[in-house]
Amino acid sequence: MAIRYYNIKPWGRSLKEYVRMFNLTPDDLERKILGCGDGSASFNAELTEQGGNITSVDPVYIFSADQIRQRIDKTYNDIIDQTQKNQDKFIWQEIGSIEELGRIRMSAMEKFLKDFAGGVMQNRYMPGELPFLPFSDKEFDLALCSHLLFLYTENLSLEFHLKSIEELCRVSNEVRIFPLLDANADRSPYAEPIIDYLRARNRNVKEIKVAYEFQKGGNTMLRIC
Ligand SMILES: C[S@@+](CC[C@H](N)C(=O)[O-])C[C@H]1O[C@@H](n2cnc3c(N)ncnc32)[C@H](O)[C@@H]1O
């Protein structure tokens, strides 16, 4: 049975996972970073705690922490259930079991929920959505986008992807996107057309191997300058 998400799910990973998904070096972590589609990841909370300069943008930030928690509670079982039925699409090494996956994700999302209200006051969590972001040109050094573009190939068109990547390039000097796979761990059919499109517009585009692999074969990111 294939994994099928009828909408884009609230879900959250940790700073440790972001560092590995995006090959983030200590120098990278000192740059002015935009996390696009960070949702309920604890990346912003944890990086802020260690002195980083990070803004996250996501449509879900129009809601309160309690409302976001309700959305997580509503979708948690569906994600865990579909992952369980498709265990062969994942590598159960770093994360050893479905139960551990649930614990790790909930722990990251709890950190996010605890940080959210304070982070909104500090403008670290900004409501907004691709393909139009509420930021000025080159406001950021580095934009990261994890588990949104490519992953939701079934939900988001090629045109949306192209516009969104152009928009990320408008607001940031460098853009990194992870993974290049769709929800069923197949390479997104958009990967090659997008790489060709960006190269034709003289963008410097590289697919780079990273140290993170949970979806089988999901161990590369796209870096665009
Ligand atoms: C699967 S979650 C990934 C969260 C986080 N990046 C991570 O890897 O843990 C996808 C997120 O994308 C957000 N999202 C959906 N549509 C979006 C859009 N058009 N622009 C920016 N974010 C969007 C959702 O609200 C959700 O929080």
CSV table of C-alpha atoms and ligand atoms in Angstrom, one decimal:
chain,number,residue,atom,x,y,z
A,1,MET,CA,0.0,0.0,0.0
A,2,ALA,CA,1.4,3.4,-1.0
A,3,ILE,CA,1.7,6.3,1.5
A,4,ARG,CA,-0.8,8.9,0.6
A,5,TYR,CA,-1.2,12.2,2.4
A,6,TYR,CA,-4.3,14.2,1.4
A,7,ASN,CA,-2.8,17.4,2.8
A,8,ILE,CA,0.5,18.6,4.1
A,9,LYS,CA,1.0,17.3,7.6
A,10,PRO,CA,2.2,19.1,10.8
A,11,TRP,CA,5.3,17.2,11.8
A,12,GLY,CA,8.6,18.1,13.4
A,13,ARG,CA,12.3,17.2,13.4
A,14,SER,CA,15.1,18.3,15.7
A,15,LEU,CA,18.2,20.5,15.3
A,16,LYS,CA,20.3,17.4,15.3
A,17,GLU,CA,18.3,16.1,12.3
A,18,TYR,CA,18.5,19.4,10.5
A,19,VAL,CA,22.3,19.5,10.9
A,20,ARG,CA,22.5,16.1,9.2
A,21,MET,CA,19.9,16.7,6.6
A,22,PHE,CA,21.5,19.9,5.4
A,23,ASN,CA,25.2,19.2,6.2
A,24,LEU,CA,25.1,22.3,8.5
A,25,THR,CA,28.6,23.3,9.7
A,26,PRO,CA,29.3,25.4,12.9
A,27,ASP,CA,29.9,28.3,10.5
A,28,ASP,CA,26.5,27.7,8.8
A,29,LEU,CA,24.8,27.8,12.2
A,30,GLU,CA,26.1,31.3,12.7
A,31,ARG,CA,24.5,32.6,9.5
A,32,LYS,CA,21.2,34.3,9.3
A,33,ILE,CA,18.9,31.4,8.5
A,34,LEU,CA,15.4,31.0,7.2
A,35,GLY,CA,13.6,27.8,7.9
A,36,CYS,CA,10.8,27.6,5.3
A,37,GLY,CA,8.0,25.1,6.3
A,38,ASP,CA,9.6,24.5,9.7
A,39,GLY,CA,6.1,23.7,11.1
A,40,SER,CA,6.5,22.0,14.5
A,41,ALA,CA,10.2,21.2,14.2
A,42,SER,CA,12.3,22.1,17.2
A,43,PHE,CA,15.1,23.5,15.0
A,44,ASN,CA,14.2,27.1,15.7
A,45,ALA,CA,13.8,26.6,19.5
A,46,GLU,CA,17.1,24.7,19.8
A,47,LEU,CA,19.2,26.9,17.5
A,48,THR,CA,17.9,30.0,19.3
A,49,GLU,CA,18.9,28.4,22.6
A,50,GLN,CA,22.5,28.1,21.4
A,51,GLY,CA,22.6,31.7,20.1
A,52,GLY,CA,21.6,31.2,16.4
A,53,ASN,CA,19.8,33.7,14.2
A,54,ILE,CA,16.8,31.9,12.9
A,55,THR,CA,13.4,32.8,11.5
A,56,SER,CA,10.8,30.1,10.6
A,57,VAL,CA,8.0,30.7,8.2
A,58,ASP,CA,4.9,28.4,7.9
A,59,PRO,CA,1.2,28.9,7.3
A,60,VAL,CA,0.5,27.0,10.5
A,61,TYR,CA,1.9,29.9,12.5
A,62,ILE,CA,-1.4,31.7,12.2
A,63,PHE,CA,-2.7,29.3,14.9
A,64,SER,CA,-2.0,29.3,18.6
A,65,ALA,CA,0.2,26.6,20.2
A,66,ASP,CA,-3.0,24.9,21.5
A,67,GLN,CA,-4.5,24.8,18.0
A,68,ILE,CA,-1.3,23.5,16.5
A,69,ARG,CA,-1.2,20.8,19.2
A,70,GLN,CA,-4.8,19.8,18.2
A,71,ARG,CA,-3.7,19.5,14.6
A,72,ILE,CA,-0.7,17.4,15.5
A,73,ASP,CA,-2.9,15.1,17.7
A,74,LYS,CA,-5.4,14.7,14.8
A,75,THR,CA,-2.7,13.6,12.3
A,76,TYR,CA,-0.2,11.8,14.4
A,77,ASN,CA,-1.9,8.4,14.2
A,78,ASP,CA,-2.3,8.6,10.4
A,79,ILE,CA,1.4,9.3,9.9
A,80,ILE,CA,2.5,6.6,12.3
A,81,ASP,CA,0.0,4.2,10.8
A,82,GLN,CA,1.0,4.8,7.2
A,83,THR,CA,4.7,4.6,8.1
A,84,GLN,CA,4.1,1.3,9.9
A,85,LYS,CA,2.4,-0.2,6.8
A,86,ASN,CA,5.3,1.0,4.7
A,87,GLN,CA,8.2,0.1,6.9
A,88,ASP,CA,10.2,-1.2,3.9
A,89,LYS,CA,10.5,2.3,2.6
A,90,PHE,CA,12.6,3.4,5.6
A,91,ILE,CA,16.0,2.6,7.2
A,92,TRP,CA,15.4,1.5,10.8
A,93,GLN,CA,18.9,2.1,12.0
A,94,GLU,CA,19.3,5.5,13.8
A,95,ILE,CA,15.6,5.3,14.5
A,96,GLY,CA,15.1,1.7,15.5
A,97,SER,CA,11.3,1.3,15.5
A,98,ILE,CA,7.9,2.9,14.9
A,99,GLU,CA,7.6,3.5,18.7
A,100,GLU,CA,11.0,5.3,18.8
A,101,LEU,CA,10.0,7.4,15.7
A,102,GLY,CA,6.8,8.5,17.5
A,103,ARG,CA,8.8,9.4,20.7
A,104,ILE,CA,11.5,11.3,18.8
A,105,ARG,CA,9.0,13.3,16.7
A,106,MET,CA,6.8,14.1,19.8
A,107,SER,CA,9.8,15.2,21.8
A,108,ALA,CA,10.9,17.7,19.0
A,109,MET,CA,7.3,18.9,18.6
A,110,GLU,CA,6.9,19.4,22.4
A,111,LYS,CA,10.0,21.6,22.4
A,112,PHE,CA,8.5,23.6,19.5
A,113,LEU,CA,5.2,24.0,21.3
A,114,LYS,CA,6.8,25.2,24.5
A,115,ASP,CA,8.9,27.8,22.5
A,116,PHE,CA,6.1,28.9,20.1
A,117,ALA,CA,4.4,31.8,22.0
A,118,GLY,CA,7.7,33.4,23.0
A,119,GLY,CA,9.1,32.9,19.5
A,120,VAL,CA,6.1,34.6,17.9
A,121,MET,CA,6.7,37.7,20.2
A,122,GLN,CA,10.3,37.8,19.0
A,123,ASN,CA,9.2,37.3,15.3
A,124,ARG,CA,11.1,34.0,15.1
A,125,TYR,CA,7.9,32.3,13.9
A,126,MET,CA,6.3,34.2,11.0
A,127,PRO,CA,3.0,33.1,9.3
A,128,GLY,CA,3.5,32.9,5.6
A,129,GLU,CA,3.6,30.5,2.7
A,130,LEU,CA,5.3,29.7,-0.5
A,131,PRO,CA,5.3,30.7,-3.3
A,132,PHE,CA,5.2,34.3,-1.8
A,133,LEU,CA,7.2,35.0,1.4
A,134,PRO,CA,6.9,38.1,3.6
A,135,PHE,CA,10.6,39.0,3.4
A,136,SER,CA,12.7,41.4,1.4
A,137,ASP,CA,15.3,40.5,-1.2
A,138,LYS,CA,18.3,38.6,0.2
A,139,GLU,CA,17.2,39.1,3.7
A,140,PHE,CA,18.8,35.8,4.7
A,141,ASP,CA,22.2,34.1,4.2
A,142,LEU,CA,20.7,30.6,4.0
A,143,ALA,CA,17.2,29.2,3.5
A,144,LEU,CA,16.4,25.6,4.5
A,145,CYS,CA,13.3,23.7,3.3
A,146,SER,CA,12.8,20.3,4.7
A,147,HIS,CA,10.1,17.7,4.0
A,148,LEU,CA,7.9,20.0,2.0
A,149,LEU,CA,9.1,20.5,-1.6
A,150,PHE,CA,9.6,17.2,-3.5
A,151,LEU,CA,8.2,15.2,-0.6
A,152,TYR,CA,4.7,16.5,-1.4
A,153,THR,CA,5.0,15.9,-5.2
A,154,GLU,CA,1.5,14.4,-5.2
A,155,ASN,CA,0.0,17.5,-3.6
A,156,LEU,CA,2.1,20.4,-5.2
A,157,SER,CA,2.5,21.0,-8.9
A,158,LEU,CA,5.8,21.4,-10.8
A,159,GLU,CA,4.9,25.1,-11.4
A,160,PHE,CA,4.4,25.6,-7.6
A,161,HIS,CA,7.9,24.1,-7.0
A,162,LEU,CA,9.5,26.3,-9.6
A,163,LYS,CA,7.9,29.5,-8.3
A,164,SER,CA,8.7,28.5,-4.7
A,165,ILE,CA,12.3,27.8,-5.4
A,166,GLU,CA,12.6,31.2,-7.2
A,167,GLU,CA,11.0,32.8,-4.2
A,168,LEU,CA,13.5,31.1,-1.8
A,169,CYS,CA,16.3,32.4,-4.0
A,170,ARG,CA,14.9,35.9,-3.9
A,171,VAL,CA,14.9,36.1,-0.1
A,172,SER,CA,18.2,34.2,0.5
A,173,ASN,CA,21.7,34.0,-0.9
A,174,GLU,CA,21.7,30.2,-0.6
A,175,VAL,CA,18.9,27.6,-0.6
A,176,ARG,CA,19.1,24.0,0.5
A,177,ILE,CA,16.2,21.6,0.0
A,178,PHE,CA,15.9,18.1,1.6
A,179,PRO,CA,14.9,15.4,0.5
A,180,LEU,CA,14.5,14.9,-3.3
A,181,LEU,CA,12.2,12.0,-2.7
A,182,ASP,CA,8.4,11.9,-2.7
A,183,ALA,CA,6.4,10.4,0.2
A,184,ASN,CA,6.9,6.9,-1.1
A,185,ALA,CA,10.7,7.2,-1.2
A,186,ASP,CA,10.8,7.5,-5.0
A,187,ARG,CA,12.9,10.2,-6.6
A,188,SER,CA,10.5,13.1,-7.3
A,189,PRO,CA,9.8,13.3,-11.0
A,190,TYR,CA,10.2,17.1,-10.5
A,191,ALA,CA,13.9,16.8,-9.5
A,192,GLU,CA,15.5,16.7,-13.0
A,193,PRO,CA,13.1,19.4,-14.6
A,194,ILE,CA,13.8,21.7,-11.7
A,195,ILE,CA,17.6,21.2,-11.8
A,196,ASP,CA,17.5,21.8,-15.6
A,197,TYR,CA,15.3,24.9,-15.2
A,198,LEU,CA,17.6,26.4,-12.6
A,199,ARG,CA,20.8,25.7,-14.5
A,200,ALA,CA,19.2,27.2,-17.7
A,201,ARG,CA,18.8,30.4,-15.6
A,202,ASN,CA,22.5,30.3,-14.6
A,203,ARG,CA,21.9,29.2,-11.0
A,204,ASN,CA,24.6,27.2,-9.4
A,205,VAL,CA,22.8,23.9,-8.5
A,206,LYS,CA,24.4,20.9,-6.9
A,207,GLU,CA,22.9,17.7,-5.5
A,208,ILE,CA,25.0,16.9,-2.4
A,209,LYS,CA,25.2,13.7,-0.3
A,210,VAL,CA,24.3,14.2,3.3
A,211,ALA,CA,24.8,12.1,6.5
A,212,TYR,CA,21.1,11.6,7.1
A,213,GLU,CA,19.0,8.8,5.6
A,214,PHE,CA,15.6,7.7,7.0
A,215,GLN,CA,13.6,7.3,3.8
A,216,LYS,CA,15.6,4.7,1.8
A,217,GLY,CA,17.7,6.6,-0.8
A,218,GLY,CA,16.8,10.0,0.8
A,219,ASN,CA,20.4,11.0,1.5
A,220,THR,CA,20.9,14.0,-0.8
A,221,MET,CA,19.9,17.7,-0.7
A,222,LEU,CA,19.7,20.3,-3.4
A,223,ARG,CA,21.9,23.3,-2.9
A,224,ILE,CA,21.1,26.4,-5.0
A,225,CYS,CA,23.1,29.7,-5.0
B,1,LIG,C1,6.0,17.6,7.0
B,1,LIG,S1,6.1,19.2,7.7
B,1,LIG,C2,7.9,19.5,7.8
B,1,LIG,C3,8.3,20.2,9.0
B,1,LIG,C4,9.8,20.5,9.2
B,1,LIG,N1,10.3,21.1,8.0
B,1,LIG,C5,10.5,19.2,9.4
B,1,LIG,O1,11.2,18.7,8.5
B,1,LIG,O2,10.3,18.6,10.5
B,1,LIG,C6,5.6,20.3,6.3
B,1,LIG,C7,5.4,21.7,6.8
B,1,LIG,O3,5.2,22.5,5.6
B,1,LIG,C8,4.2,23.5,5.9
B,1,LIG,N2,3.7,24.1,4.6
B,1,LIG,C9,2.6,23.7,3.9
B,1,LIG,N3,2.4,24.4,2.8
B,1,LIG,C10,3.4,25.4,2.9
B,1,LIG,C11,3.7,26.5,2.0
B,1,LIG,N4,3.0,26.7,0.9
B,1,LIG,N5,4.8,27.2,2.4
B,1,LIG,C12,5.5,27.0,3.5
B,1,LIG,N6,5.2,25.9,4.3
B,1,LIG,C13,4.2,25.2,4.0
B,1,LIG,C14,3.2,22.8,6.7
B,1,LIG,O4,2.4,23.7,7.5
B,1,LIG,C15,4.1,21.9,7.6
B,1,LIG,O5,4.4,22.6,8.8
